[in-house]
Amino acid sequence: MANGMADRAITGSVSHVIFDMDGLLLDTEGFYTLVQERILARYGKTFDWSLKAKMMGKKAIEAARVFVEAMELQDVLTAEAFLEEREGMLQQLFTTTELMPGAKRLINHLHAKGVPMCVATGSHRRHFQLKTQNHGEIFAMMHHIVVGDDPEVRNGKPSPDIFLAAAKRFEGSIDPRKILVFEDAPSGVAAAKNASMWVVMVPDPRLDPSYHEGADQVLSSLEGFDPALWGLPPFEVLHQ
C-alpha cells in the first residue's frame, strides 16, 4: 500500500530508530544503476528493476553473485571481477552524493527531541566514508553506525544480523518492538521483520508494488513521515 499504514495495529510506541542509508538517506542507488547498465551494455544485456530489486540491500559480494547469475555471465565475468570494475567507476560518483528529500529534517528533529538513532548499512566502511564525506553533520547525530563489513554482521540482509547488531549497541536492553527501521529495499524490509522490528518502507517509485509486502508503512518520501503516528515526538507546528 502507498502512503499509509498496513493493516496491522501498532502496539505501544517506538523509542529508537534505525536508518538504512543507500536510497533511504543518501541518493546513491542511481549510481549503482548507471554503472551496472554500462557493464551489461558490453555484453549486449539490459539492466532492469526486477534484477535491481533482488540486489538492493545485500552485501556487495552477495549482490554481485545475484547480478552475474541472473544475467548468465558466469562464463565471462566472476562476481569478484564485477565488483572490482564497478568499484573503480563508483568511487568518483560517491563523492557527489546528495541527501534524499526529508532526511535532514527528520534526523534534525529526532536528534533535537533526544530520540536515539543509528545507521545500519550494507555498505562497507570505505564506501560509507566516501558517500558521507559531505554530510558529516547529519551522521554525527547518530548514536552509532553499523556497516556491512562489521565483524558482527556475518550474513547480509534479509538476515536480521545487521539490525540485531545495531540494536545491541544502543544503551540498555531494547525491546525490538520499540525499534522503528527505515528501509527502501525489499531485503531490508525482510531483515527488519526477521529482527521483530517495525519497518517503514520508502521505496523507489520504479520498484514493483509487490515488493512492498511486509512493511508496516509505505511512503513515497521521508517528507511524508509523521512521527506522532509511531509515538515519537511530533514535528513542531509553525504558526504564521
GROMACS .gro file of C-alpha atoms in nm:
model
  240
    1MET     CA    1   0.000   0.000   0.000
    2ALA     CA    2   0.130   0.350  -0.071
    3ASN     CA    3   0.145   0.643   0.169
    4GLY     CA    4  -0.033   0.468   0.454
    5MET     CA    5  -0.027   0.217   0.733
    6ALA     CA    6  -0.052  -0.152   0.674
    7ASP     CA    7  -0.346  -0.341   0.819
    8ARG     CA    8  -0.180  -0.421   1.150
    9ALA     CA    9  -0.218  -0.242   1.479
   10ILE     CA   10   0.082  -0.068   1.632
   11THR     CA   11   0.110  -0.176   1.994
   12GLY     CA   12   0.268   0.090   2.209
   13SER     CA   13   0.519   0.348   2.096
   14VAL     CA   14   0.864   0.316   1.944
   15SER     CA   15   1.161   0.466   2.129
   16HIS     CA   16   1.457   0.402   1.898
   17VAL     CA   17   1.514   0.446   1.524
   18ILE     CA   18   1.743   0.263   1.281
   19PHE     CA   19   1.806   0.403   0.934
   20ASP     CA   20   1.926   0.220   0.627
   21MET     CA   21   2.145   0.452   0.418
   22ASP     CA   22   2.162   0.391   0.041
   23GLY     CA   23   1.845   0.501  -0.134
   24LEU     CA   24   1.693   0.599   0.201
   25LEU     CA   25   1.910   0.875   0.348
   26LEU     CA   26   2.151   0.915   0.058
   27ASP     CA   27   2.065   0.927  -0.312
   28THR     CA   28   2.318   0.664  -0.425
   29GLU     CA   29   2.107   0.395  -0.590
   30GLY     CA   30   2.116   0.575  -0.923
   31PHE     CA   31   2.495   0.546  -0.925
   32TYR     CA   32   2.476   0.167  -0.896
   33THR     CA   33   2.217   0.150  -1.173
   34LEU     CA   34   2.424   0.367  -1.407
   35VAL     CA   35   2.743   0.168  -1.356
   36GLN     CA   36   2.573  -0.169  -1.387
   37GLU     CA   37   2.398  -0.060  -1.708
   38ARG     CA   38   2.737   0.033  -1.853
   39ILE     CA   39   2.890  -0.301  -1.761
   40LEU     CA   40   2.599  -0.500  -1.903
   41ALA     CA   41   2.596  -0.300  -2.227
   42ARG     CA   42   2.931  -0.456  -2.314
   43TYR     CA   43   2.762  -0.795  -2.319
   44GLY     CA   44   2.454  -0.678  -2.507
   45LYS     CA   45   2.232  -0.711  -2.199
   46THR     CA   46   1.995  -0.472  -2.022
   47PHE     CA   47   1.972  -0.394  -1.651
   48ASP     CA   48   1.616  -0.383  -1.522
   49TRP     CA   49   1.434  -0.322  -1.196
   50SER     CA   50   1.344  -0.686  -1.132
   51LEU     CA   51   1.717  -0.756  -1.103
   52LYS     CA   52   1.784  -0.439  -0.905
   53ALA     CA   53   1.516  -0.537  -0.653
   54LYS     CA   54   1.697  -0.868  -0.589
   55MET     CA   55   2.031  -0.690  -0.540
   56MET     CA   56   1.923  -0.396  -0.323
   57GLY     CA   57   2.029  -0.400   0.041
   58LYS     CA   58   2.250  -0.707   0.015
   59LYS     CA   59   2.620  -0.726   0.095
   60ALA     CA   60   2.832  -0.636  -0.209
   61ILE     CA   61   2.956  -0.987  -0.286
   62GLU     CA   62   2.607  -1.135  -0.244
   63ALA     CA   63   2.456  -0.875  -0.477
   64ALA     CA   64   2.737  -0.936  -0.727
   65ARG     CA   65   2.663  -1.309  -0.735
   66VAL     CA   66   2.294  -1.235  -0.798
   67PHE     CA   67   2.394  -0.999  -1.080
   68VAL     CA   68   2.630  -1.242  -1.255
   69GLU     CA   69   2.399  -1.542  -1.223
   70ALA     CA   70   2.079  -1.360  -1.324
   71MET     CA   71   2.250  -1.220  -1.634
   72GLU     CA   72   2.409  -1.560  -1.713
   73LEU     CA   73   2.758  -1.411  -1.727
   74GLN     CA   74   2.933  -1.683  -1.521
   75ASP     CA   75   3.148  -1.788  -1.819
   76VAL     CA   76   3.280  -1.436  -1.889
   77LEU     CA   77   3.259  -1.245  -1.559
   78THR     CA   78   3.311  -1.353  -1.198
   79ALA     CA   79   3.136  -1.178  -0.910
   80GLU     CA   80   3.476  -1.062  -0.783
   81ALA     CA   81   3.577  -0.916  -1.123
   82PHE     CA   82   3.240  -0.741  -1.148
   83LEU     CA   83   3.293  -0.577  -0.809
   84GLU     CA   84   3.645  -0.467  -0.897
   85GLU     CA   85   3.530  -0.300  -1.217
   86ARG     CA   86   3.228  -0.145  -1.050
   87GLU     CA   87   3.441  -0.012  -0.765
   88GLY     CA   88   3.657   0.199  -0.991
   89MET     CA   89   3.356   0.353  -1.160
   90LEU     CA   90   3.168   0.421  -0.835
   91GLN     CA   91   3.437   0.585  -0.626
   92GLN     CA   92   3.427   0.918  -0.805
   93LEU     CA   93   3.046   0.921  -0.818
   94PHE     CA   94   3.014   0.860  -0.442
   95THR     CA   95   3.183   1.189  -0.359
   96THR     CA   96   2.887   1.374  -0.519
   97THR     CA   97   2.617   1.200  -0.310
   98GLU     CA   98   2.317   1.413  -0.205
   99LEU     CA   99   2.069   1.365   0.080
  100MET     CA  100   1.727   1.222  -0.001
  101PRO     CA  101   1.423   1.454   0.042
  102GLY     CA  102   1.312   1.481   0.404
  103ALA     CA  103   1.619   1.311   0.551
  104LYS     CA  104   1.780   1.619   0.704
  105ARG     CA  105   1.457   1.750   0.856
  106LEU     CA  106   1.369   1.415   1.014
  107ILE     CA  107   1.714   1.347   1.156
  108ASN     CA  108   1.747   1.701   1.294
  109HIS     CA  109   1.404   1.668   1.456
  110LEU     CA  110   1.466   1.330   1.619
  111HIS     CA  111   1.808   1.441   1.741
  112ALA     CA  112   1.663   1.761   1.891
  113LYS     CA  113   1.400   1.554   2.073
  114GLY     CA  114   1.658   1.310   2.213
  115VAL     CA  115   1.541   1.004   2.016
  116PRO     CA  116   1.831   0.755   1.990
  117MET     CA  117   1.915   0.683   1.623
  118CYS     CA  118   2.170   0.480   1.434
  119VAL     CA  119   2.254   0.378   1.078
  120ALA     CA  120   2.272   0.014   0.965
  121THR     CA  121   2.407  -0.004   0.611
  122GLY     CA  122   2.524  -0.284   0.387
  123SER     CA  123   2.794  -0.050   0.255
  124HIS     CA  124   3.148  -0.136   0.356
  125ARG     CA  125   3.341   0.114   0.569
  126ARG     CA  126   3.539   0.263   0.277
  127HIS     CA  127   3.222   0.326   0.075
  128PHE     CA  128   3.045   0.469   0.379
  129GLN     CA  129   3.324   0.722   0.422
  130LEU     CA  130   3.312   0.826   0.056
  131LYS     CA  131   2.935   0.861   0.047
  132THR     CA  132   2.905   1.058   0.371
  133GLN     CA  133   3.206   1.288   0.342
  134ASN     CA  134   2.991   1.592   0.260
  135HIS     CA  135   2.724   1.511   0.520
  136GLY     CA  136   2.923   1.473   0.840
  137GLU     CA  137   2.688   1.688   1.049
  138ILE     CA  138   2.395   1.454   0.979
  139PHE     CA  139   2.578   1.131   1.054
  140ALA     CA  140   2.736   1.281   1.367
  141MET     CA  141   2.386   1.285   1.517
  142MET     CA  142   2.374   0.905   1.512
  143HIS     CA  143   2.439   0.712   1.832
  144HIS     CA  144   2.643   0.466   1.626
  145ILE     CA  145   2.696   0.332   1.274
  146VAL     CA  146   2.697  -0.036   1.170
  147VAL     CA  147   2.849  -0.109   0.829
  148GLY     CA  148   2.832  -0.416   0.609
  149ASP     CA  149   3.184  -0.539   0.687
  150ASP     CA  150   3.133  -0.514   1.063
  151PRO     CA  151   3.252  -0.842   1.223
  152GLU     CA  152   2.912  -0.897   1.387
  153VAL     CA  153   2.731  -0.882   1.052
  154ARG     CA  154   2.802  -1.232   0.930
  155ASN     CA  155   2.507  -1.251   0.693
  156GLY     CA  156   2.366  -0.972   0.478
  157LYS     CA  157   2.001  -0.872   0.451
  158PRO     CA  158   1.742  -1.035   0.457
  159SER     CA  159   1.921  -1.192   0.755
  160PRO     CA  160   1.849  -0.982   1.066
  161ASP     CA  161   2.219  -0.970   1.166
  162ILE     CA  162   2.281  -0.602   1.094
  163PHE     CA  163   1.969  -0.480   1.274
  164LEU     CA  164   2.031  -0.703   1.575
  165ALA     CA  165   2.389  -0.574   1.597
  166ALA     CA  166   2.261  -0.217   1.568
  167ALA     CA  167   2.000  -0.266   1.841
  168LYS     CA  168   2.254  -0.421   2.078
  169ARG     CA  169   2.475  -0.111   2.064
  170PHE     CA  170   2.212   0.125   2.196
  171GLU     CA  171   2.237   0.192   2.567
  172GLY     CA  172   2.039  -0.054   2.777
  173SER     CA  173   1.841  -0.358   2.664
  174ILE     CA  174   1.592  -0.251   2.396
  175ASP     CA  175   1.280  -0.449   2.312
  176PRO     CA  176   1.286  -0.492   1.931
  177ARG     CA  177   0.917  -0.392   1.925
  178LYS     CA  178   1.030  -0.049   2.042
  179ILE     CA  179   1.252  -0.004   1.737
  180LEU     CA  180   1.143   0.151   1.407
  181VAL     CA  181   1.352   0.076   1.097
  182PHE     CA  182   1.350   0.288   0.783
  183GLU     CA  183   1.429   0.097   0.462
  184ASP     CA  184   1.396   0.128   0.086
  185ALA     CA  185   1.493  -0.227  -0.019
  186PRO     CA  186   1.278  -0.542  -0.005
  187SER     CA  187   1.566  -0.739   0.152
  188GLY     CA  188   1.600  -0.469   0.418
  189VAL     CA  189   1.230  -0.481   0.500
  190ALA     CA  190   1.255  -0.858   0.539
  191ALA     CA  191   1.564  -0.820   0.760
  192ALA     CA  192   1.384  -0.576   0.989
  193LYS     CA  193   1.081  -0.805   1.021
  194ASN     CA  194   1.312  -1.102   1.084
  195ALA     CA  195   1.454  -0.896   1.373
  196SER     CA  196   1.096  -0.845   1.505
  197MET     CA  197   1.111  -0.469   1.447
  198TRP     CA  198   0.867  -0.225   1.290
  199VAL     CA  199   0.958  -0.102   0.943
  200VAL     CA  200   0.867   0.199   0.731
  201MET     CA  201   0.949   0.145   0.365
  202VAL     CA  202   1.035   0.434   0.133
  203PRO     CA  203   1.079   0.253  -0.200
  204ASP     CA  204   1.191   0.390  -0.533
  205PRO     CA  205   0.874   0.459  -0.738
  206ARG     CA  206   1.003   0.224  -1.008
  207LEU     CA  207   1.002  -0.072  -0.769
  208ASP     CA  208   0.707  -0.302  -0.836
  209PRO     CA  209   0.442  -0.264  -0.560
  210SER     CA  210   0.452  -0.640  -0.499
  211TYR     CA  211   0.781  -0.577  -0.317
  212HIS     CA  212   0.608  -0.354  -0.061
  213GLU     CA  213   0.466  -0.657   0.116
  214GLY     CA  214   0.582  -0.694   0.474
  215ALA     CA  215   0.633  -0.325   0.550
  216ASP     CA  216   0.421  -0.172   0.827
  217GLN     CA  217   0.402   0.160   0.642
  218VAL     CA  218   0.494   0.259   0.287
  219LEU     CA  219   0.577   0.620   0.199
  220SER     CA  220   0.675   0.789  -0.125
  221SER     CA  221   0.927   1.007   0.061
  222LEU     CA  222   1.063   1.070   0.410
  223GLU     CA  223   0.889   1.406   0.378
  224GLY     CA  224   0.560   1.221   0.431
  225PHE     CA  225   0.660   1.061   0.763
  226ASP     CA  226   0.451   1.160   1.065
  227PRO     CA  227   0.644   1.080   1.387
  228ALA     CA  228   0.332   1.113   1.601
  229LEU     CA  229   0.175   0.805   1.437
  230TRP     CA  230   0.456   0.599   1.593
  231GLY     CA  231   0.451   0.764   1.934
  232LEU     CA  232   0.757   0.974   1.853
  233PRO     CA  233   0.768   1.348   1.930
  234PRO     CA  234   0.562   1.532   1.666
  235PHE     CA  235   0.706   1.792   1.431
  236GLU     CA  236   0.671   2.147   1.557
  237VAL     CA  237   0.376   2.335   1.411
  238LEU     CA  238   0.492   2.662   1.262
  239HIS     CA  239   0.242   2.939   1.329
  240GLN     CA  240   0.224   3.230   1.084
   0.00000   0.00000   0.00000
